Amino acid sequence: MREGYDVSLLNDGLHKLSQALNLDVLLVDTHAGLSEETLLSIAISDALGIILRPDQQDYQGTAITVAVARKLGVPRLVLIVNQSPSFFDLSQVKAQVERAYQCEVIAALPHCDEMMALASAGIFALRYPDHPMTASLKAVADRLAA
């Protein structure tokens, strides 16, 4: 990436991949923060979902990412608050974040001990198909695909 890249080539490649695989949605997961990779991904997105934790550093980073996405004209921008402590009122968290960023929060998800214990050693929804978090994650996926 340091040697340069062609934005239109990446955009065309993702579009062709979506068509070839007959995808309704192609989700590109980037690392946190702004870098050349994330800026490129934001610039070619039809929709951007930003995941943040209820944490001061995340709030500051999210503010910058939201501002950049708006400047780049991303058509749809939504937020997902993740890992809220169990004693937080999730509806209040959602409302506060929506007010702070003037942006729709499609989910406020609680901290989940089972997910943390899984430690990326499997797919949570497959391991825990009847868990309330799985239902929440399915709802998030539905909202992102809409």
mmCIF file of the C-alpha atoms, coordinates in Angstrom:
data_MODEL
# 
_entry.id   MODEL 
# 
loop_
_atom_site.group_PDB 
_atom_site.id 
_atom_site.type_symbol 
_atom_site.label_atom_id 
_atom_site.label_alt_id 
_atom_site.label_comp_id 
_atom_site.label_asym_id 
_atom_site.label_entity_id 
_atom_site.label_seq_id 
_atom_site.pdbx_PDB_ins_code 
_atom_site.Cartn_x 
_atom_site.Cartn_y 
_atom_site.Cartn_z 
_atom_site.occupancy 
_atom_site.B_iso_or_equiv 
_atom_site.pdbx_formal_charge 
_atom_site.auth_seq_id 
_atom_site.auth_comp_id 
_atom_site.auth_asym_id 
_atom_site.auth_atom_id 
_atom_site.pdbx_PDB_model_num 
ATOM 1   C CA . MET A 1 1   ? 0.000   0.000   0.000  1.00 0.00 ? 1   MET A CA 1 
ATOM 2   C CA . ARG A 1 2   ? 2.919   2.339   0.612  1.00 0.00 ? 2   ARG A CA 1 
ATOM 3   C CA . GLU A 1 3   ? 3.854   2.082   -3.065 1.00 0.00 ? 3   GLU A CA 1 
ATOM 4   C CA . GLY A 1 4   ? 0.427   3.312   -4.106 1.00 0.00 ? 4   GLY A CA 1 
ATOM 5   C CA . TYR A 1 5   ? -2.820  1.695   -5.070 1.00 0.00 ? 5   TYR A CA 1 
ATOM 6   C CA . ASP A 1 6   ? -5.599  2.270   -7.521 1.00 0.00 ? 6   ASP A CA 1 
ATOM 7   C CA . VAL A 1 7   ? -8.867  3.106   -5.766 1.00 0.00 ? 7   VAL A CA 1 
ATOM 8   C CA . SER A 1 8   ? -10.944 2.403   -8.854 1.00 0.00 ? 8   SER A CA 1 
ATOM 9   C CA . LEU A 1 9   ? -9.224  -0.977  -9.333 1.00 0.00 ? 9   LEU A CA 1 
ATOM 10  C CA . LEU A 1 10  ? -10.134 -2.007  -5.780 1.00 0.00 ? 10  LEU A CA 1 
ATOM 11  C CA . ASN A 1 11  ? -13.683 -0.718  -6.173 1.00 0.00 ? 11  ASN A CA 1 
ATOM 12  C CA . ASP A 1 12  ? -14.083 -2.567  -9.498 1.00 0.00 ? 12  ASP A CA 1 
ATOM 13  C CA . GLY A 1 13  ? -12.610 -5.742  -7.990 1.00 0.00 ? 13  GLY A CA 1 
ATOM 14  C CA . LEU A 1 14  ? -15.014 -5.720  -5.045 1.00 0.00 ? 14  LEU A CA 1 
ATOM 15  C CA . HIS A 1 15  ? -17.938 -5.037  -7.383 1.00 0.00 ? 15  HIS A CA 1 
ATOM 16  C CA . LYS A 1 16  ? -16.924 -7.941  -9.661 1.00 0.00 ? 16  LYS A CA 1 
ATOM 17  C CA . LEU A 1 17  ? -16.499 -10.228 -6.647 1.00 0.00 ? 17  LEU A CA 1 
ATOM 18  C CA . SER A 1 18  ? -19.980 -9.306  -5.418 1.00 0.00 ? 18  SER A CA 1 
ATOM 19  C CA . GLN A 1 19  ? -21.472 -10.020 -8.827 1.00 0.00 ? 19  GLN A CA 1 
ATOM 20  C CA . ALA A 1 20  ? -19.568 -13.272 -9.385 1.00 0.00 ? 20  ALA A CA 1 
ATOM 21  C CA . LEU A 1 21  ? -20.635 -14.640 -6.011 1.00 0.00 ? 21  LEU A CA 1 
ATOM 22  C CA . ASN A 1 22  ? -24.137 -13.149 -6.270 1.00 0.00 ? 22  ASN A CA 1 
ATOM 23  C CA . LEU A 1 23  ? -23.694 -11.373 -2.931 1.00 0.00 ? 23  LEU A CA 1 
ATOM 24  C CA . ASP A 1 24  ? -26.307 -9.126  -1.400 1.00 0.00 ? 24  ASP A CA 1 
ATOM 25  C CA . VAL A 1 25  ? -23.705 -7.609  0.909  1.00 0.00 ? 25  VAL A CA 1 
ATOM 26  C CA . LEU A 1 26  ? -19.926 -7.602  0.991  1.00 0.00 ? 26  LEU A CA 1 
ATOM 27  C CA . LEU A 1 27  ? -18.649 -6.750  4.447  1.00 0.00 ? 27  LEU A CA 1 
ATOM 28  C CA . VAL A 1 28  ? -15.089 -5.433  4.666  1.00 0.00 ? 28  VAL A CA 1 
ATOM 29  C CA . ASP A 1 29  ? -13.680 -5.508  8.195  1.00 0.00 ? 29  ASP A CA 1 
ATOM 30  C CA . THR A 1 30  ? -10.765 -3.156  8.768  1.00 0.00 ? 30  THR A CA 1 
ATOM 31  C CA . HIS A 1 31  ? -8.737  -2.499  11.884 1.00 0.00 ? 31  HIS A CA 1 
ATOM 32  C CA . ALA A 1 32  ? -9.574  0.371   14.200 1.00 0.00 ? 32  ALA A CA 1 
ATOM 33  C CA . GLY A 1 33  ? -8.295  3.846   13.490 1.00 0.00 ? 33  GLY A CA 1 
ATOM 34  C CA . LEU A 1 34  ? -7.631  5.742   10.303 1.00 0.00 ? 34  LEU A CA 1 
ATOM 35  C CA . SER A 1 35  ? -4.945  4.570   7.934  1.00 0.00 ? 35  SER A CA 1 
ATOM 36  C CA . GLU A 1 36  ? -4.600  4.425   4.164  1.00 0.00 ? 36  GLU A CA 1 
ATOM 37  C CA . GLU A 1 37  ? -6.429  1.089   4.197  1.00 0.00 ? 37  GLU A CA 1 
ATOM 38  C CA . THR A 1 38  ? -9.371  2.290   6.255  1.00 0.00 ? 38  THR A CA 1 
ATOM 39  C CA . LEU A 1 39  ? -9.643  5.585   4.355  1.00 0.00 ? 39  LEU A CA 1 
ATOM 40  C CA . LEU A 1 40  ? -9.755  3.666   1.095  1.00 0.00 ? 40  LEU A CA 1 
ATOM 41  C CA . SER A 1 41  ? -12.403 1.325   2.456  1.00 0.00 ? 41  SER A CA 1 
ATOM 42  C CA . ILE A 1 42  ? -14.493 4.243   3.710  1.00 0.00 ? 42  ILE A CA 1 
ATOM 43  C CA . ALA A 1 43  ? -14.176 6.092   0.399  1.00 0.00 ? 43  ALA A CA 1 
ATOM 44  C CA . ILE A 1 44  ? -15.610 3.211   -1.659 1.00 0.00 ? 44  ILE A CA 1 
ATOM 45  C CA . SER A 1 45  ? -18.322 2.168   0.812  1.00 0.00 ? 45  SER A CA 1 
ATOM 46  C CA . ASP A 1 46  ? -22.031 2.339   0.127  1.00 0.00 ? 46  ASP A CA 1 
ATOM 47  C CA . ALA A 1 47  ? -22.560 1.984   3.861  1.00 0.00 ? 47  ALA A CA 1 
ATOM 48  C CA . LEU A 1 48  ? -20.266 2.253   6.859  1.00 0.00 ? 48  LEU A CA 1 
ATOM 49  C CA . GLY A 1 49  ? -20.834 0.623   10.229 1.00 0.00 ? 49  GLY A CA 1 
ATOM 50  C CA . ILE A 1 50  ? -18.538 1.859   12.961 1.00 0.00 ? 50  ILE A CA 1 
ATOM 51  C CA . ILE A 1 51  ? -18.179 -0.295  16.057 1.00 0.00 ? 51  ILE A CA 1 
ATOM 52  C CA . LEU A 1 52  ? -17.231 1.464   19.266 1.00 0.00 ? 52  LEU A CA 1 
ATOM 53  C CA . ARG A 1 53  ? -17.056 0.646   22.936 1.00 0.00 ? 53  ARG A CA 1 
ATOM 54  C CA . PRO A 1 54  ? -18.378 2.938   25.661 1.00 0.00 ? 54  PRO A CA 1 
ATOM 55  C CA . ASP A 1 55  ? -14.871 4.242   26.257 1.00 0.00 ? 55  ASP A CA 1 
ATOM 56  C CA . GLN A 1 56  ? -13.448 7.766   26.060 1.00 0.00 ? 56  GLN A CA 1 
ATOM 57  C CA . GLN A 1 57  ? -10.722 6.828   23.558 1.00 0.00 ? 57  GLN A CA 1 
ATOM 58  C CA . ASP A 1 58  ? -13.238 5.086   21.304 1.00 0.00 ? 58  ASP A CA 1 
ATOM 59  C CA . TYR A 1 59  ? -15.521 8.119   21.478 1.00 0.00 ? 59  TYR A CA 1 
ATOM 60  C CA . GLN A 1 60  ? -12.722 10.391  20.290 1.00 0.00 ? 60  GLN A CA 1 
ATOM 61  C CA . GLY A 1 61  ? -11.646 8.057   17.486 1.00 0.00 ? 61  GLY A CA 1 
ATOM 62  C CA . THR A 1 62  ? -15.238 7.558   16.399 1.00 0.00 ? 62  THR A CA 1 
ATOM 63  C CA . ALA A 1 63  ? -15.781 11.323  16.190 1.00 0.00 ? 63  ALA A CA 1 
ATOM 64  C CA . ILE A 1 64  ? -12.880 11.599  13.765 1.00 0.00 ? 64  ILE A CA 1 
ATOM 65  C CA . THR A 1 65  ? -14.013 8.624   11.678 1.00 0.00 ? 65  THR A CA 1 
ATOM 66  C CA . VAL A 1 66  ? -17.589 9.931   11.498 1.00 0.00 ? 66  VAL A CA 1 
ATOM 67  C CA . ALA A 1 67  ? -16.323 13.350  10.371 1.00 0.00 ? 67  ALA A CA 1 
ATOM 68  C CA . VAL A 1 68  ? -14.125 11.780  7.679  1.00 0.00 ? 68  VAL A CA 1 
ATOM 69  C CA . ALA A 1 69  ? -16.973 9.550   6.449  1.00 0.00 ? 69  ALA A CA 1 
ATOM 70  C CA . ARG A 1 70  ? -19.262 12.559  6.177  1.00 0.00 ? 70  ARG A CA 1 
ATOM 71  C CA . LYS A 1 71  ? -16.628 14.528  4.244  1.00 0.00 ? 71  LYS A CA 1 
ATOM 72  C CA . LEU A 1 72  ? -16.178 11.574  1.894  1.00 0.00 ? 72  LEU A CA 1 
ATOM 73  C CA . GLY A 1 73  ? -19.950 11.427  1.356  1.00 0.00 ? 73  GLY A CA 1 
ATOM 74  C CA . VAL A 1 74  ? -20.587 7.877   2.565  1.00 0.00 ? 74  VAL A CA 1 
ATOM 75  C CA . PRO A 1 75  ? -24.277 7.349   1.737  1.00 0.00 ? 75  PRO A CA 1 
ATOM 76  C CA . ARG A 1 76  ? -25.179 5.395   4.895  1.00 0.00 ? 76  ARG A CA 1 
ATOM 77  C CA . LEU A 1 77  ? -23.447 5.677   8.239  1.00 0.00 ? 77  LEU A CA 1 
ATOM 78  C CA . VAL A 1 78  ? -24.458 3.717   11.345 1.00 0.00 ? 78  VAL A CA 1 
ATOM 79  C CA . LEU A 1 79  ? -22.905 3.021   14.725 1.00 0.00 ? 79  LEU A CA 1 
ATOM 80  C CA . ILE A 1 80  ? -22.811 -0.112  16.856 1.00 0.00 ? 80  ILE A CA 1 
ATOM 81  C CA . VAL A 1 81  ? -21.899 0.198   20.533 1.00 0.00 ? 81  VAL A CA 1 
ATOM 82  C CA . ASN A 1 82  ? -20.239 -3.000  21.726 1.00 0.00 ? 82  ASN A CA 1 
ATOM 83  C CA . GLN A 1 83  ? -19.213 -4.427  25.108 1.00 0.00 ? 83  GLN A CA 1 
ATOM 84  C CA . SER A 1 84  ? -21.355 -2.181  27.286 1.00 0.00 ? 84  SER A CA 1 
ATOM 85  C CA . PRO A 1 85  ? -21.040 -3.162  30.960 1.00 0.00 ? 85  PRO A CA 1 
ATOM 86  C CA . SER A 1 86  ? -24.060 -5.110  32.189 1.00 0.00 ? 86  SER A CA 1 
ATOM 87  C CA . PHE A 1 87  ? -25.067 -2.371  34.646 1.00 0.00 ? 87  PHE A CA 1 
ATOM 88  C CA . PHE A 1 88  ? -25.434 0.199   31.804 1.00 0.00 ? 88  PHE A CA 1 
ATOM 89  C CA . ASP A 1 89  ? -28.912 0.907   30.501 1.00 0.00 ? 89  ASP A CA 1 
ATOM 90  C CA . LEU A 1 90  ? -28.494 0.016   26.823 1.00 0.00 ? 90  LEU A CA 1 
ATOM 91  C CA . SER A 1 91  ? -31.304 2.300   25.684 1.00 0.00 ? 91  SER A CA 1 
ATOM 92  C CA . GLN A 1 92  ? -29.600 5.221   27.433 1.00 0.00 ? 92  GLN A CA 1 
ATOM 93  C CA . VAL A 1 93  ? -26.251 4.319   25.881 1.00 0.00 ? 93  VAL A CA 1 
ATOM 94  C CA . LYS A 1 94  ? -27.884 4.226   22.452 1.00 0.00 ? 94  LYS A CA 1 
ATOM 95  C CA . ALA A 1 95  ? -29.593 7.591   22.947 1.00 0.00 ? 95  ALA A CA 1 
ATOM 96  C CA . GLN A 1 96  ? -26.439 9.272   24.276 1.00 0.00 ? 96  GLN A CA 1 
ATOM 97  C CA . VAL A 1 97  ? -24.294 8.052   21.385 1.00 0.00 ? 97  VAL A CA 1 
ATOM 98  C CA . GLU A 1 98  ? -26.922 9.080   18.815 1.00 0.00 ? 98  GLU A CA 1 
ATOM 99  C CA . ARG A 1 99  ? -27.020 12.577  20.316 1.00 0.00 ? 99  ARG A CA 1 
ATOM 100 C CA . ALA A 1 100 ? -23.241 12.851  20.463 1.00 0.00 ? 100 ALA A CA 1 
ATOM 101 C CA . TYR A 1 101 ? -22.666 11.905  16.808 1.00 0.00 ? 101 TYR A CA 1 
ATOM 102 C CA . GLN A 1 102 ? -26.001 12.829  15.218 1.00 0.00 ? 102 GLN A CA 1 
ATOM 103 C CA . CYS A 1 103 ? -25.954 9.343   13.754 1.00 0.00 ? 103 CYS A CA 1 
ATOM 104 C CA . GLU A 1 104 ? -28.167 6.280   14.001 1.00 0.00 ? 104 GLU A CA 1 
ATOM 105 C CA . VAL A 1 105 ? -27.067 3.619   16.484 1.00 0.00 ? 105 VAL A CA 1 
ATOM 106 C CA . ILE A 1 106 ? -28.402 0.320   15.173 1.00 0.00 ? 106 ILE A CA 1 
ATOM 107 C CA . ALA A 1 107 ? -27.426 -1.621  18.293 1.00 0.00 ? 107 ALA A CA 1 
ATOM 108 C CA . ALA A 1 108 ? -26.042 -1.265  21.780 1.00 0.00 ? 108 ALA A CA 1 
ATOM 109 C CA . LEU A 1 109 ? -24.653 -4.650  22.721 1.00 0.00 ? 109 LEU A CA 1 
ATOM 110 C CA . PRO A 1 110 ? -23.799 -5.769  26.250 1.00 0.00 ? 110 PRO A CA 1 
ATOM 111 C CA . HIS A 1 111 ? -20.524 -7.293  27.344 1.00 0.00 ? 111 HIS A CA 1 
ATOM 112 C CA . CYS A 1 112 ? -20.772 -11.044 26.870 1.00 0.00 ? 112 CYS A CA 1 
ATOM 113 C CA . ASP A 1 113 ? -18.645 -13.345 29.034 1.00 0.00 ? 113 ASP A CA 1 
ATOM 114 C CA . GLU A 1 114 ? -19.220 -16.317 26.717 1.00 0.00 ? 114 GLU A CA 1 
ATOM 115 C CA . MET A 1 115 ? -17.904 -14.362 23.744 1.00 0.00 ? 115 MET A CA 1 
ATOM 116 C CA . MET A 1 116 ? -14.842 -13.255 25.658 1.00 0.00 ? 116 MET A CA 1 
ATOM 117 C CA . ALA A 1 117 ? -14.203 -16.821 26.844 1.00 0.00 ? 117 ALA A CA 1 
ATOM 118 C CA . LEU A 1 118 ? -14.497 -18.115 23.273 1.00 0.00 ? 118 LEU A CA 1 
ATOM 119 C CA . ALA A 1 119 ? -11.502 -15.850 22.534 1.00 0.00 ? 119 ALA A CA 1 
ATOM 120 C CA . SER A 1 120 ? -11.904 -15.972 18.736 1.00 0.00 ? 120 SER A CA 1 
ATOM 121 C CA . ALA A 1 121 ? -11.563 -19.776 18.813 1.00 0.00 ? 121 ALA A CA 1 
ATOM 122 C CA . GLY A 1 122 ? -14.780 -20.249 16.902 1.00 0.00 ? 122 GLY A CA 1 
ATOM 123 C CA . ILE A 1 123 ? -17.857 -18.568 15.525 1.00 0.00 ? 123 ILE A CA 1 
ATOM 124 C CA . PHE A 1 124 ? -19.987 -17.374 18.415 1.00 0.00 ? 124 PHE A CA 1 
ATOM 125 C CA . ALA A 1 125 ? -23.360 -17.808 16.675 1.00 0.00 ? 125 ALA A CA 1 
ATOM 126 C CA . LEU A 1 126 ? -22.526 -21.411 15.781 1.00 0.00 ? 126 LEU A CA 1 
ATOM 127 C CA . ARG A 1 127 ? -21.259 -22.266 19.244 1.00 0.00 ? 127 ARG A CA 1 
ATOM 128 C CA . TYR A 1 128 ? -24.160 -20.486 21.011 1.00 0.00 ? 128 TYR A CA 1 
ATOM 129 C CA . PRO A 1 129 ? -27.104 -20.510 18.580 1.00 0.00 ? 129 PRO A CA 1 
ATOM 130 C CA . ASP A 1 130 ? -29.718 -19.866 21.299 1.00 0.00 ? 130 ASP A CA 1 
ATOM 131 C CA . HIS A 1 131 ? -27.794 -17.192 23.202 1.00 0.00 ? 131 HIS A CA 1 
ATOM 132 C CA . PRO A 1 132 ? -29.424 -13.726 23.438 1.00 0.00 ? 132 PRO A CA 1 
ATOM 133 C CA . MET A 1 133 ? -26.233 -12.220 21.971 1.00 0.00 ? 133 MET A CA 1 
ATOM 134 C CA . THR A 1 134 ? -26.662 -14.386 18.857 1.00 0.00 ? 134 THR A CA 1 
ATOM 135 C CA . ALA A 1 135 ? -30.154 -12.957 18.395 1.00 0.00 ? 135 ALA A CA 1 
ATOM 136 C CA . SER A 1 136 ? -28.728 -9.450  18.809 1.00 0.00 ? 136 SER A CA 1 
ATOM 137 C CA . LEU A 1 137 ? -25.979 -10.131 16.273 1.00 0.00 ? 137 LEU A CA 1 
ATOM 138 C CA . LYS A 1 138 ? -28.517 -11.462 13.773 1.00 0.00 ? 138 LYS A CA 1 
ATOM 139 C CA . ALA A 1 139 ? -30.548 -8.276  14.242 1.00 0.00 ? 139 ALA A CA 1 
ATOM 140 C CA . VAL A 1 140 ? -27.408 -6.208  13.574 1.00 0.00 ? 140 VAL A CA 1 
ATOM 141 C CA . ALA A 1 141 ? -26.702 -8.205  10.405 1.00 0.00 ? 141 ALA A CA 1 
ATOM 142 C CA . ASP A 1 142 ? -30.271 -7.659  9.225  1.00 0.00 ? 142 ASP A CA 1 
ATOM 143 C CA . ARG A 1 143 ? -29.976 -3.915  9.827  1.00 0.00 ? 143 ARG A CA 1 
ATOM 144 C CA . LEU A 1 144 ? -26.651 -3.725  8.005  1.00 0.00 ? 144 LEU A CA 1 
ATOM 145 C CA . ALA A 1 145 ? -28.041 -5.624  5.022  1.00 0.00 ? 145 ALA A CA 1 
ATOM 146 C CA . ALA A 1 146 ? -31.139 -3.431  4.777  1.00 0.00 ? 146 ALA A CA 1 
# 
